[in-house]
Amino acid sequence: MRVIITKDYEDMSKWAANYVAQRIIDFKPTADRKFVLGCPTGSSPLGLYKQLIRIHKSGKLSFEHVVTFNMDEYVNLPEAHPESYHSFMWTNFFNHIDIKKENVHILNGNAPDLRAECENYERMIEEAGGIELFMGGIGPDGHIAFNEPGSSLSSKTRIKTLTTNTIQANCRFFNNDMNLVPKQALTVGVGTVMAAREVLIVCNGPQKSLALHHTIDEGVNHMWTASAMQLHPHGNIVCDESACVDLKLSTYQYFKDKQQLEGIVDEYLNKFE
């Protein structure tokens, strides 16, 4: 697991986007060999998407031969609802790049058979050749996607009941009314994310510092599902300084020394200037 510590949210987003863009460019995707990208929602990746759009509009990155699979979607929330993850992705990312609509995959939280929808999603990922790079974020309680505390670390795409903490965290998007927040979601599993050939997680702000501590400093634990990143052979966590306040000093210093020695922060921050 590699941990990249950046100055602030802007640098975190720029580093992550530049890294993802370079991975796509190096892959040289074609119509017969597409790059399969896993996509998150939420506030943390907004800057990442903004930077990917910037690189695309500069003419240096195309999504024509990129296939995407989103992490999750609410159950029983209309796709056209402004807070659905369908709306989120098209508003904040897909409408601004050259991706083909048929290459976008988002779980259908209104499917007549939700279990079948989840099983089919796993099949589609497999048929696409597996996910090359899965982007993601970390919740304040250490969850990835909607894999709440207590989720199996080998779980696949399924229906998940949301915790009170997650509902409270998301109610700001629903007029601060917890009654309006959906209580269930469809989500890829921890195992689905970990099956990707590479994973990149962004984590920012002091409100995520305890989750980052458990993800990096402590052992692998199903109560902090992001800690499964420790088991991934090509896992990257990109965070800002404010998210590091609860890290052990020795952990923080090790990763700072390592990235300074490798020069990797400056390399990617300046990649597409």
PDB file of C-alpha atoms in Angstrom:
ATOM      1  CA  MET A   1       0.000   0.000   0.000  1.00  0.00           C
ATOM      2  CA  ARG A   2       1.306   3.413  -0.986  1.00  0.00           C
ATOM      3  CA  VAL A   3       0.256   6.534   0.920  1.00  0.00           C
ATOM      4  CA  ILE A   4       0.634   9.938  -0.735  1.00  0.00           C
ATOM      5  CA  ILE A   5       0.321  12.948   1.589  1.00  0.00           C
ATOM      6  CA  THR A   6      -0.389  16.257  -0.137  1.00  0.00           C
ATOM      7  CA  LYS A   7      -0.613  19.816   1.160  1.00  0.00           C
ATOM      8  CA  ASP A   8      -4.356  20.326   0.780  1.00  0.00           C
ATOM      9  CA  TYR A   9      -7.530  19.177  -0.963  1.00  0.00           C
ATOM     10  CA  GLU A  10      -6.616  20.876  -4.239  1.00  0.00           C
ATOM     11  CA  ASP A  11      -3.250  19.151  -4.442  1.00  0.00           C
ATOM     12  CA  MET A  12      -4.801  15.837  -3.407  1.00  0.00           C
ATOM     13  CA  SER A  13      -7.350  16.097  -6.211  1.00  0.00           C
ATOM     14  CA  LYS A  14      -4.755  17.174  -8.769  1.00  0.00           C
ATOM     15  CA  TRP A  15      -2.321  14.412  -7.844  1.00  0.00           C
ATOM     16  CA  ALA A  16      -5.016  11.737  -7.975  1.00  0.00           C
ATOM     17  CA  ALA A  17      -6.438  12.963 -11.288  1.00  0.00           C
ATOM     18  CA  ASN A  18      -3.025  13.247 -12.904  1.00  0.00           C
ATOM     19  CA  TYR A  19      -2.168   9.736 -11.765  1.00  0.00           C
ATOM     20  CA  VAL A  20      -5.430   8.291 -13.125  1.00  0.00           C
ATOM     21  CA  ALA A  21      -5.031  10.187 -16.394  1.00  0.00           C
ATOM     22  CA  GLN A  22      -1.492   8.877 -16.865  1.00  0.00           C
ATOM     23  CA  ARG A  23      -2.631   5.324 -16.170  1.00  0.00           C
ATOM     24  CA  ILE A  24      -5.295   5.620 -18.892  1.00  0.00           C
ATOM     25  CA  ILE A  25      -2.842   7.184 -21.353  1.00  0.00           C
ATOM     26  CA  ASP A  26      -0.193   4.525 -20.689  1.00  0.00           C
ATOM     27  CA  PHE A  27      -2.792   1.772 -21.181  1.00  0.00           C
ATOM     28  CA  LYS A  28      -3.442   3.040 -24.732  1.00  0.00           C
ATOM     29  CA  PRO A  29      -7.098   1.948 -24.777  1.00  0.00           C
ATOM     30  CA  THR A  30      -8.754   1.036 -28.071  1.00  0.00           C
ATOM     31  CA  ALA A  31     -12.215  -0.058 -29.197  1.00  0.00           C
ATOM     32  CA  ASP A  32     -11.108  -3.671 -28.722  1.00  0.00           C
ATOM     33  CA  ARG A  33      -9.156  -3.113 -25.501  1.00  0.00           C
ATOM     34  CA  LYS A  34     -10.945  -0.643 -23.283  1.00  0.00           C
ATOM     35  CA  PHE A  35      -9.717   0.769 -19.980  1.00  0.00           C
ATOM     36  CA  VAL A  36     -12.165  -0.207 -17.201  1.00  0.00           C
ATOM     37  CA  LEU A  37     -12.454   2.454 -14.518  1.00  0.00           C
ATOM     38  CA  GLY A  38     -14.320   2.198 -11.204  1.00  0.00           C
ATOM     39  CA  CYS A  39     -15.946   5.460 -10.080  1.00  0.00           C
ATOM     40  CA  PRO A  40     -17.051   6.775  -6.660  1.00  0.00           C
ATOM     41  CA  THR A  41     -19.498   9.495  -5.658  1.00  0.00           C
ATOM     42  CA  GLY A  42     -19.574  11.860  -2.687  1.00  0.00           C
ATOM     43  CA  SER A  43     -17.847  15.138  -1.891  1.00  0.00           C
ATOM     44  CA  SER A  44     -14.263  13.843  -1.730  1.00  0.00           C
ATOM     45  CA  PRO A  45     -13.905  12.905  -5.441  1.00  0.00           C
ATOM     46  CA  LEU A  46     -15.476  16.119  -6.775  1.00  0.00           C
ATOM     47  CA  GLY A  47     -12.073  17.766  -7.084  1.00  0.00           C
ATOM     48  CA  LEU A  48     -10.678  14.628  -8.733  1.00  0.00           C
ATOM     49  CA  TYR A  49     -13.432  14.734 -11.365  1.00  0.00           C
ATOM     50  CA  LYS A  50     -12.912  18.462 -11.899  1.00  0.00           C
ATOM     51  CA  GLN A  51      -9.220  17.874 -12.575  1.00  0.00           C
ATOM     52  CA  LEU A  52      -9.902  14.952 -14.938  1.00  0.00           C
ATOM     53  CA  ILE A  53     -12.269  17.205 -16.879  1.00  0.00           C
ATOM     54  CA  ARG A  54      -9.536  19.863 -17.054  1.00  0.00           C
ATOM     55  CA  ILE A  55      -7.036  17.363 -18.466  1.00  0.00           C
ATOM     56  CA  HIS A  56      -9.609  16.110 -20.965  1.00  0.00           C
ATOM     57  CA  LYS A  57     -10.441  19.622 -22.157  1.00  0.00           C
ATOM     58  CA  SER A  58      -6.742  20.336 -22.619  1.00  0.00           C
ATOM     59  CA  GLY A  59      -6.755  17.632 -25.312  1.00  0.00           C
ATOM     60  CA  LYS A  60      -4.380  15.317 -23.435  1.00  0.00           C
ATOM     61  CA  LEU A  61      -6.898  12.699 -22.296  1.00  0.00           C
ATOM     62  CA  SER A  62      -9.777  10.917 -24.022  1.00  0.00           C
ATOM     63  CA  PHE A  63     -12.450   8.730 -22.450  1.00  0.00           C
ATOM     64  CA  GLU A  64     -13.698   7.406 -25.795  1.00  0.00           C
ATOM     65  CA  HIS A  65     -12.445   3.911 -25.026  1.00  0.00           C
ATOM     66  CA  VAL A  66     -13.001   3.969 -21.250  1.00  0.00           C
ATOM     67  CA  VAL A  67     -15.689   1.833 -19.599  1.00  0.00           C
ATOM     68  CA  THR A  68     -16.900   2.864 -16.142  1.00  0.00           C
ATOM     69  CA  PHE A  69     -18.574   1.023 -13.291  1.00  0.00           C
ATOM     70  CA  ASN A  70     -19.886   3.097 -10.422  1.00  0.00           C
ATOM     71  CA  MET A  71     -19.613   1.960  -6.832  1.00  0.00           C
ATOM     72  CA  ASP A  72     -23.191   2.373  -5.668  1.00  0.00           C
ATOM     73  CA  GLU A  73     -26.680   3.809  -5.986  1.00  0.00           C
ATOM     74  CA  TYR A  74     -29.556   4.463  -3.586  1.00  0.00           C
ATOM     75  CA  VAL A  75     -32.535   2.094  -3.548  1.00  0.00           C
ATOM     76  CA  ASN A  76     -35.929   3.504  -4.598  1.00  0.00           C
ATOM     77  CA  LEU A  77     -34.609   6.946  -5.512  1.00  0.00           C
ATOM     78  CA  PRO A  78     -35.594   7.962  -9.067  1.00  0.00           C
ATOM     79  CA  GLU A  79     -32.628   8.205 -11.442  1.00  0.00           C
ATOM     80  CA  ALA A  80     -33.666  11.777 -12.297  1.00  0.00           C
ATOM     81  CA  HIS A  81     -33.617  12.828  -8.630  1.00  0.00           C
ATOM     82  CA  PRO A  82     -30.874  15.454  -8.156  1.00  0.00           C
ATOM     83  CA  GLU A  83     -29.288  13.388  -5.360  1.00  0.00           C
ATOM     84  CA  SER A  84     -29.252  10.065  -7.208  1.00  0.00           C
ATOM     85  CA  TYR A  85     -25.795   8.889  -8.121  1.00  0.00           C
ATOM     86  CA  HIS A  86     -26.881   8.739 -11.765  1.00  0.00           C
ATOM     87  CA  SER A  87     -27.507  12.497 -11.586  1.00  0.00           C
ATOM     88  CA  PHE A  88     -24.301  13.074  -9.632  1.00  0.00           C
ATOM     89  CA  MET A  89     -22.106  11.333 -12.188  1.00  0.00           C
ATOM     90  CA  TRP A  90     -23.628  12.934 -15.286  1.00  0.00           C
ATOM     91  CA  THR A  91     -23.721  16.408 -13.695  1.00  0.00           C
ATOM     92  CA  ASN A  92     -20.218  16.348 -12.258  1.00  0.00           C
ATOM     93  CA  PHE A  93     -18.300  14.195 -14.708  1.00  0.00           C
ATOM     94  CA  PHE A  94     -19.793  12.345 -17.656  1.00  0.00           C
ATOM     95  CA  ASN A  95     -21.486  15.342 -19.301  1.00  0.00           C
ATOM     96  CA  HIS A  96     -18.095  17.076 -19.522  1.00  0.00           C
ATOM     97  CA  ILE A  97     -16.018  14.345 -21.193  1.00  0.00           C
ATOM     98  CA  ASP A  98     -16.198  12.272 -24.379  1.00  0.00           C
ATOM     99  CA  ILE A  99     -17.322   9.020 -22.779  1.00  0.00           C
ATOM    100  CA  LYS A 100     -19.910   6.976 -24.666  1.00  0.00           C
ATOM    101  CA  LYS A 101     -23.192   6.497 -22.853  1.00  0.00           C
ATOM    102  CA  GLU A 102     -23.170   2.767 -23.547  1.00  0.00           C
ATOM    103  CA  ASN A 103     -19.837   2.495 -21.723  1.00  0.00           C
ATOM    104  CA  VAL A 104     -21.267   3.915 -18.467  1.00  0.00           C
ATOM    105  CA  HIS A 105     -22.558   1.421 -15.895  1.00  0.00           C
ATOM    106  CA  ILE A 106     -24.420   2.482 -12.744  1.00  0.00           C
ATOM    107  CA  LEU A 107     -26.460   0.183 -10.538  1.00  0.00           C
ATOM    108  CA  ASN A 108     -30.229   0.484 -10.923  1.00  0.00           C
ATOM    109  CA  GLY A 109     -31.722   1.041  -7.492  1.00  0.00           C
ATOM    110  CA  ASN A 110     -35.210   0.794  -8.984  1.00  0.00           C
ATOM    111  CA  ALA A 111     -34.758  -2.596 -10.636  1.00  0.00           C
ATOM    112  CA  PRO A 112     -37.701  -4.991 -10.137  1.00  0.00           C
ATOM    113  CA  ASP A 113     -35.302  -7.629  -8.774  1.00  0.00           C
ATOM    114  CA  LEU A 114     -32.503  -5.949  -6.825  1.00  0.00           C
ATOM    115  CA  ARG A 115     -30.632  -9.173  -6.116  1.00  0.00           C
ATOM    116  CA  ALA A 116     -30.587 -10.044  -9.821  1.00  0.00           C
ATOM    117  CA  GLU A 117     -29.403  -6.498 -10.591  1.00  0.00           C
ATOM    118  CA  CYS A 118     -26.443  -6.975  -8.260  1.00  0.00           C
ATOM    119  CA  GLU A 119     -25.554 -10.386  -9.670  1.00  0.00           C
ATOM    120  CA  ASN A 120     -25.741  -9.039 -13.220  1.00  0.00           C
ATOM    121  CA  TYR A 121     -23.471  -6.123 -12.289  1.00  0.00           C
ATOM    122  CA  GLU A 122     -20.765  -8.532 -11.169  1.00  0.00           C
ATOM    123  CA  ARG A 123     -21.192 -10.436 -14.444  1.00  0.00           C
ATOM    124  CA  MET A 124     -20.809  -7.253 -16.482  1.00  0.00           C
ATOM    125  CA  ILE A 125     -17.602  -6.369 -14.657  1.00  0.00           C
ATOM    126  CA  GLU A 126     -16.237  -9.835 -15.379  1.00  0.00           C
ATOM    127  CA  GLU A 127     -17.290  -9.657 -19.035  1.00  0.00           C
ATOM    128  CA  ALA A 128     -15.535  -6.285 -19.350  1.00  0.00           C
ATOM    129  CA  GLY A 129     -12.293  -7.976 -18.301  1.00  0.00           C
ATOM    130  CA  GLY A 130     -12.305  -6.781 -14.688  1.00  0.00           C
ATOM    131  CA  ILE A 131     -11.649  -3.310 -13.370  1.00  0.00           C
ATOM    132  CA  GLU A 132      -8.222  -1.907 -14.181  1.00  0.00           C
ATOM    133  CA  LEU A 133      -8.350   0.935 -11.654  1.00  0.00           C
ATOM    134  CA  PHE A 134     -10.979   1.504  -8.985  1.00  0.00           C
ATOM    135  CA  MET A 135     -11.157   5.025  -7.573  1.00  0.00           C
ATOM    136  CA  GLY A 136     -12.853   5.536  -4.224  1.00  0.00           C
ATOM    137  CA  GLY A 137     -13.210   7.482  -1.020  1.00  0.00           C
ATOM    138  CA  ILE A 138     -13.391   6.745   2.697  1.00  0.00           C
ATOM    139  CA  GLY A 139     -16.379   7.495   4.910  1.00  0.00           C
ATOM    140  CA  PRO A 140     -15.926   8.987   8.400  1.00  0.00           C
ATOM    141  CA  ASP A 141     -16.529   5.512   9.848  1.00  0.00           C
ATOM    142  CA  GLY A 142     -14.006   3.943   7.486  1.00  0.00           C
ATOM    143  CA  HIS A 143     -16.396   2.518   4.913  1.00  0.00           C
ATOM    144  CA  ILE A 144     -15.671   2.247   1.192  1.00  0.00           C
ATOM    145  CA  ALA A 145     -18.588   2.427  -1.236  1.00  0.00           C
ATOM    146  CA  PHE A 146     -21.556   1.560   1.002  1.00  0.00           C
ATOM    147  CA  ASN A 147     -19.709  -1.258   2.746  1.00  0.00           C
ATOM    148  CA  GLU A 148     -20.682  -0.207   6.245  1.00  0.00           C
ATOM    149  CA  PRO A 149     -18.853  -1.317   9.416  1.00  0.00           C
ATOM    150  CA  GLY A 150     -19.284  -5.054   9.823  1.00  0.00           C
ATOM    151  CA  SER A 151     -19.343  -5.805   6.092  1.00  0.00           C
ATOM    152  CA  SER A 152     -17.588  -8.921   4.890  1.00  0.00           C
ATOM    153  CA  LEU A 153     -14.201  -8.146   3.400  1.00  0.00           C
ATOM    154  CA  SER A 154     -14.900 -10.707   0.661  1.00  0.00           C
ATOM    155  CA  SER A 155     -18.346  -9.265  -0.172  1.00  0.00           C
ATOM    156  CA  LYS A 156     -19.580  -8.736  -3.713  1.00  0.00           C
ATOM    157  CA  THR A 157     -22.214  -6.380  -5.139  1.00  0.00           C
ATOM    158  CA  ARG A 158     -25.360  -6.525  -3.023  1.00  0.00           C
ATOM    159  CA  ILE A 159     -28.154  -4.654  -1.194  1.00  0.00           C
ATOM    160  CA  LYS A 160     -26.929  -2.868   1.921  1.00  0.00           C
ATOM    161  CA  THR A 161     -28.844  -1.187   4.749  1.00  0.00           C
ATOM    162  CA  LEU A 162     -27.191   2.116   5.663  1.00  0.00           C
ATOM    163  CA  THR A 163     -26.063   2.933   9.194  1.00  0.00           C
ATOM    164  CA  THR A 164     -27.414   5.896  11.117  1.00  0.00           C
ATOM    165  CA  ASN A 165     -23.987   7.547  10.819  1.00  0.00           C
ATOM    166  CA  THR A 166     -24.078   7.302   7.018  1.00  0.00           C
ATOM    167  CA  ILE A 167     -27.655   8.578   6.867  1.00  0.00           C
ATOM    168  CA  GLN A 168     -26.697  11.516   9.101  1.00  0.00           C
ATOM    169  CA  ALA A 169     -23.639  12.258   6.959  1.00  0.00           C
ATOM    170  CA  ASN A 170     -25.764  12.248   3.780  1.00  0.00           C
ATOM    171  CA  CYS A 171     -28.768  14.161   5.091  1.00  0.00           C
ATOM    172  CA  ARG A 172     -27.032  17.442   4.175  1.00  0.00           C
ATOM    173  CA  PHE A 173     -27.872  16.524   0.575  1.00  0.00           C
ATOM    174  CA  PHE A 174     -31.546  16.034   1.495  1.00  0.00           C
ATOM    175  CA  ASN A 175     -32.405  19.369   3.156  1.00  0.00           C
ATOM    176  CA  ASN A 176     -30.894  18.059   6.409  1.00  0.00           C
ATOM    177  CA  ASP A 177     -33.931  15.813   6.797  1.00  0.00           C
ATOM    178  CA  MET A 178     -32.936  12.256   7.750  1.00  0.00           C
ATOM    179  CA  ASN A 179     -36.402  11.039   6.780  1.00  0.00           C
ATOM    180  CA  LEU A 180     -35.670  11.919   3.144  1.00  0.00           C
ATOM    181  CA  VAL A 181     -32.421   9.952   2.952  1.00  0.00           C
ATOM    182  CA  PRO A 182     -32.838   6.463   1.443  1.00  0.00           C
ATOM    183  CA  LYS A 183     -32.196   3.742   4.016  1.00  0.00           C
ATOM    184  CA  GLN A 184     -30.772   1.198   1.582  1.00  0.00           C
ATOM    185  CA  ALA A 185     -28.372   1.201  -1.336  1.00  0.00           C
ATOM    186  CA  LEU A 186     -26.932  -1.156  -3.908  1.00  0.00           C
ATOM    187  CA  THR A 187     -23.162  -1.289  -3.603  1.00  0.00           C
ATOM    188  CA  VAL A 188     -20.167  -3.118  -4.944  1.00  0.00           C
ATOM    189  CA  GLY A 189     -18.584  -5.239  -2.235  1.00  0.00           C
ATOM    190  CA  VAL A 190     -15.206  -4.901  -0.578  1.00  0.00           C
ATOM    191  CA  GLY A 191     -14.213  -7.974  -2.547  1.00  0.00           C
ATOM    192  CA  THR A 192     -15.349  -6.312  -5.777  1.00  0.00           C
ATOM    193  CA  VAL A 193     -13.110  -3.314  -5.121  1.00  0.00           C
ATOM    194  CA  MET A 194     -10.159  -5.437  -4.017  1.00  0.00           C
ATOM    195  CA  ALA A 195     -10.441  -7.545  -7.189  1.00  0.00           C
ATOM    196  CA  ALA A 196      -9.467  -4.503  -9.275  1.00  0.00           C
ATOM    197  CA  ARG A 197      -5.922  -4.570 -10.558  1.00  0.00           C
ATOM    198  CA  GLU A 198      -5.271  -1.226  -8.854  1.00  0.00           C
ATOM    199  CA  VAL A 199      -7.171   0.854  -6.285  1.00  0.00           C
ATOM    200  CA  LEU A 200      -6.827   4.564  -5.595  1.00  0.00           C
ATOM    201  CA  ILE A 201      -8.589   6.050  -2.553  1.00  0.00           C
ATOM    202  CA  VAL A 202      -8.820   9.771  -1.781  1.00  0.00           C
ATOM    203  CA  CYS A 203      -9.231  10.973   1.807  1.00  0.00           C
ATOM    204  CA  ASN A 204      -9.385  14.576   2.967  1.00  0.00           C
ATOM    205  CA  GLY A 205     -10.206  16.660   5.996  1.00  0.00           C
ATOM    206  CA  PRO A 206      -9.948  16.208   9.772  1.00  0.00           C
ATOM    207  CA  GLN A 207     -13.374  14.525   9.834  1.00  0.00           C
ATOM    208  CA  LYS A 208     -11.756  11.573   8.037  1.00  0.00           C
ATOM    209  CA  SER A 209      -8.627  11.432  10.226  1.00  0.00           C
ATOM    210  CA  LEU A 210      -9.831   8.673  12.567  1.00  0.00           C
ATOM    211  CA  ALA A 211     -10.904   6.560   9.592  1.00  0.00           C
ATOM    212  CA  LEU A 212      -7.502   7.081   7.959  1.00  0.00           C
ATOM    213  CA  HIS A 213      -5.796   6.057  11.207  1.00  0.00           C
ATOM    214  CA  HIS A 214      -7.720   2.786  11.317  1.00  0.00           C
ATOM    215  CA  THR A 215      -7.174   2.224   7.600  1.00  0.00           C
ATOM    216  CA  ILE A 216      -3.401   2.637   7.783  1.00  0.00           C
ATOM    217  CA  ASP A 217      -2.165   2.305  11.385  1.00  0.00           C
ATOM    218  CA  GLU A 218      -4.349  -0.497  12.705  1.00  0.00           C
ATOM    219  CA  GLY A 219      -4.916  -4.050  11.497  1.00  0.00           C
ATOM    220  CA  VAL A 220      -7.326  -5.215   8.817  1.00  0.00           C
ATOM    221  CA  ASN A 221     -10.775  -5.067  10.391  1.00  0.00           C
ATOM    222  CA  HIS A 222     -14.269  -5.557   8.977  1.00  0.00           C
ATOM    223  CA  MET A 223     -15.463  -2.711  11.239  1.00  0.00           C
ATOM    224  CA  TRP A 224     -13.269  -0.335   9.183  1.00  0.00           C
ATOM    225  CA  THR A 225     -13.733  -1.766   5.714  1.00  0.00           C
ATOM    226  CA  ALA A 226     -11.234   0.577   4.044  1.00  0.00           C
ATOM    227  CA  SER A 227      -8.517  -1.225   6.045  1.00  0.00           C
ATOM    228  CA  ALA A 228      -8.769  -3.985   3.404  1.00  0.00           C
ATOM    229  CA  MET A 229      -6.531  -1.690   1.353  1.00  0.00           C
ATOM    230  CA  GLN A 230      -3.633  -3.114   3.365  1.00  0.00           C
ATOM    231  CA  LEU A 231      -4.124  -6.403   1.521  1.00  0.00           C
ATOM    232  CA  HIS A 232      -4.118  -4.988  -1.996  1.00  0.00           C
ATOM    233  CA  PRO A 233      -0.856  -5.396  -3.955  1.00  0.00           C
ATOM    234  CA  HIS A 234      -1.410  -2.109  -5.811  1.00  0.00           C
ATOM    235  CA  GLY A 235      -3.313   0.075  -3.374  1.00  0.00           C
ATOM    236  CA  ASN A 236      -2.881   3.869  -3.232  1.00  0.00           C
ATOM    237  CA  ILE A 237      -4.266   6.229  -0.606  1.00  0.00           C
ATOM    238  CA  VAL A 238      -4.006   9.918  -1.488  1.00  0.00           C
ATOM    239  CA  CYS A 239      -4.752  12.249   1.415  1.00  0.00           C
ATOM    240  CA  ASP A 240      -4.228  15.825   2.539  1.00  0.00           C
ATOM    241  CA  GLU A 241      -2.360  16.969   5.635  1.00  0.00           C
ATOM    242  CA  SER A 242      -5.539  17.653   7.596  1.00  0.00           C
ATOM    243  CA  ALA A 243      -6.627  14.013   7.252  1.00  0.00           C
ATOM    244  CA  CYS A 244      -3.384  12.868   8.870  1.00  0.00           C
ATOM    245  CA  VAL A 245      -3.819  14.395  12.342  1.00  0.00           C
ATOM    246  CA  ASP A 246      -4.662  11.013  13.929  1.00  0.00           C
ATOM    247  CA  LEU A 247      -1.916   9.014  12.212  1.00  0.00           C
ATOM    248  CA  LYS A 248       0.917   7.740  14.371  1.00  0.00           C
ATOM    249  CA  LEU A 249       3.844  10.125  14.076  1.00  0.00           C
ATOM    250  CA  SER A 250       6.117   7.306  12.938  1.00  0.00           C
ATOM    251  CA  THR A 251       3.630   6.315  10.219  1.00  0.00           C
ATOM    252  CA  TYR A 252       3.248   9.884   9.012  1.00  0.00           C
ATOM    253  CA  GLN A 253       7.006  10.474   8.962  1.00  0.00           C
ATOM    254  CA  TYR A 254       7.706   7.211   7.130  1.00  0.00           C
ATOM    255  CA  PHE A 255       5.401   8.031   4.241  1.00  0.00           C
ATOM    256  CA  LYS A 256       6.570  11.647   4.062  1.00  0.00           C
ATOM    257  CA  ASP A 257      10.214  10.510   3.923  1.00  0.00           C
ATOM    258  CA  LYS A 258       9.391   7.860   1.330  1.00  0.00           C
ATOM    259  CA  GLN A 259       7.572  10.201  -1.014  1.00  0.00           C
ATOM    260  CA  GLN A 260      10.321  12.809  -0.704  1.00  0.00           C
ATOM    261  CA  LEU A 261      12.937  10.192  -1.583  1.00  0.00           C
ATOM    262  CA  GLU A 262      10.930   9.027  -4.599  1.00  0.00           C
ATOM    263  CA  GLY A 263       9.877  12.525  -5.711  1.00  0.00           C
ATOM    264  CA  ILE A 264       6.501  11.111  -6.645  1.00  0.00           C
ATOM    265  CA  VAL A 265       4.372  13.999  -5.337  1.00  0.00           C
ATOM    266  CA  ASP A 266       6.020  16.649  -7.486  1.00  0.00           C
ATOM    267  CA  GLU A 267       6.141  14.284 -10.456  1.00  0.00           C
ATOM    268  CA  TYR A 268       2.379  13.917 -10.653  1.00  0.00           C
ATOM    269  CA  LEU A 269       1.383  17.361  -9.395  1.00  0.00           C
ATOM    270  CA  ASN A 270       3.132  18.871 -12.416  1.00  0.00           C
ATOM    271  CA  LYS A 271       2.262  16.136 -14.918  1.00  0.00           C
ATOM    272  CA  PHE A 272      -0.343  17.985 -17.023  1.00  0.00           C
ATOM    273  CA  GLU A 273       0.460  21.654 -16.444  1.00  0.00           C
TER     274      GLU A 273
END
